[in-house]
XYZ file of C-alpha atoms in Angstrom:
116
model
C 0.000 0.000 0.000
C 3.064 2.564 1.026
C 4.311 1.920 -2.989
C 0.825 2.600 -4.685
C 0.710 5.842 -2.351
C 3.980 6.830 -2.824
C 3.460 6.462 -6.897
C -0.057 8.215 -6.692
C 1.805 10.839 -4.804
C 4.725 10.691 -7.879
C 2.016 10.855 -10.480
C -0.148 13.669 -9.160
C 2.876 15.616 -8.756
C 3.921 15.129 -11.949
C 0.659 15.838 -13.553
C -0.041 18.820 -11.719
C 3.391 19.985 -12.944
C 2.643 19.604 -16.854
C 0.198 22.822 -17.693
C -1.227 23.476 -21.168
C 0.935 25.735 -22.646
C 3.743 27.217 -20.026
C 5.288 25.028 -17.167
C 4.565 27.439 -13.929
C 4.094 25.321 -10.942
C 2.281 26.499 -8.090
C 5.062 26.104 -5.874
C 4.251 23.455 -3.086
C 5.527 20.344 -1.847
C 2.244 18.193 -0.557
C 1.274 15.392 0.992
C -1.558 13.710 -0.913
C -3.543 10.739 0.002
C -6.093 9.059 -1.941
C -8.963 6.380 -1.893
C -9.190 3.671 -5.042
C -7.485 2.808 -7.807
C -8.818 2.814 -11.267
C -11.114 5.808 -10.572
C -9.592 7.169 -6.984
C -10.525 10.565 -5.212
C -8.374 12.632 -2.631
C -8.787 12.041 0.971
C -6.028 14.066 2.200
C -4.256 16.875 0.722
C -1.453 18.738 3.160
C 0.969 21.580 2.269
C 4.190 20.593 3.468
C 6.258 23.182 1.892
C 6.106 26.476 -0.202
C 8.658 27.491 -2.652
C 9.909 31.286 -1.883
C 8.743 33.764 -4.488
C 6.310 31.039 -6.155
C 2.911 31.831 -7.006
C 1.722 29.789 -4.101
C 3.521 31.844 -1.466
C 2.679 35.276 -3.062
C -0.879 34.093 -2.568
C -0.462 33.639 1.332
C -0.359 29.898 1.140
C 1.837 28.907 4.485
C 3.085 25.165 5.136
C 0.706 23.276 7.169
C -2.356 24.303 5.711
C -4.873 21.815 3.914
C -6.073 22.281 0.496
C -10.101 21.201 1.312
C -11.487 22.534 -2.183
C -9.856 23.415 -5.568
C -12.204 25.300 -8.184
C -14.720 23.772 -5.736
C -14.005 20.157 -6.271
C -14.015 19.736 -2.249
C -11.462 17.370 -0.942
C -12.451 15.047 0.448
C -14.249 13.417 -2.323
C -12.401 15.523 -5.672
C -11.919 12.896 -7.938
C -7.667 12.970 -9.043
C -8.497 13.204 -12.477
C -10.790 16.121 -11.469
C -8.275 17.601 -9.422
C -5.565 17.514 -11.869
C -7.437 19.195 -14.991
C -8.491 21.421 -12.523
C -5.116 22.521 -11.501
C -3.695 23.003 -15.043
C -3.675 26.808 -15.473
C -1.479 29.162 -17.828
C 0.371 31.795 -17.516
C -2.369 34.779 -16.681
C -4.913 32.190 -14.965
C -6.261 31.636 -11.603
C -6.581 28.829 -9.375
C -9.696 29.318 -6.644
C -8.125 27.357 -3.698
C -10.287 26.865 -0.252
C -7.288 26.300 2.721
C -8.085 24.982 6.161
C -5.660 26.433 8.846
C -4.257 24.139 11.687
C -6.830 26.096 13.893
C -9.756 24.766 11.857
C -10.665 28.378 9.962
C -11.539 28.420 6.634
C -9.481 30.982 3.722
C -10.069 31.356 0.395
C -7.361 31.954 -1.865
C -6.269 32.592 -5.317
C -3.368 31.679 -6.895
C -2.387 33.322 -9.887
C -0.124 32.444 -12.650
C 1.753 34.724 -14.201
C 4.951 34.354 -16.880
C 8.349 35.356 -15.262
């Protein structure tokens, strides 16, 4: 079970690096934990670092914060695939994040991707 999570961890990383037309990442290193296989949703999705200067850390995002909706896909439940498309933006996009503090408070953010 540790293998399959570490190479759904590998995967979603991967995928969520790989945008349309520009590769800008958002700038976090996660902890991601998922239900199923062929057709699997996210149970679990933990920042465990932010990049300096990345879009993710000029949007406020701080480690130890959960990611508990993306576009509204609310986690957990967002199906990976979901998730994934959802999280491919270009350069001049926005990604609608909802972020659960270690307190338990709720903060919506937006990420935004710009060139440079």
């Amino acid at each position: 079970m540790k293998i399959f999570k570490l190479l759904i961890v590998l995967i979603s990383v991967t995928s969520f690096a790989v945008l349309a037309k520009e590769p800008i990442k958002i700038g976090i290193l996660s902890d991601i934990e998922t239900e199923g296989f062929f057709s699997s949703t996210l149970t679990s999705f933990t920042i465990q670092k932010v990049t300096p200067n990345s879009p993710a850390e000029k949007a406020g995002i701080i480690a130890g914060q959960k990611i508990i909706a993306i576009e509204n896909c609310h986690i957990p439940g967002c199906a990976t695939s979901e998730a994934k498309k959802l999280m491919k933006k270009e350069s001049g996009e926005t990604l609608n994040l909802l972020l659960e503090n270690k307190d338990g408070s709720h903060v919506p953010v937006k990420v935004a991707f710009n060139a440079g």
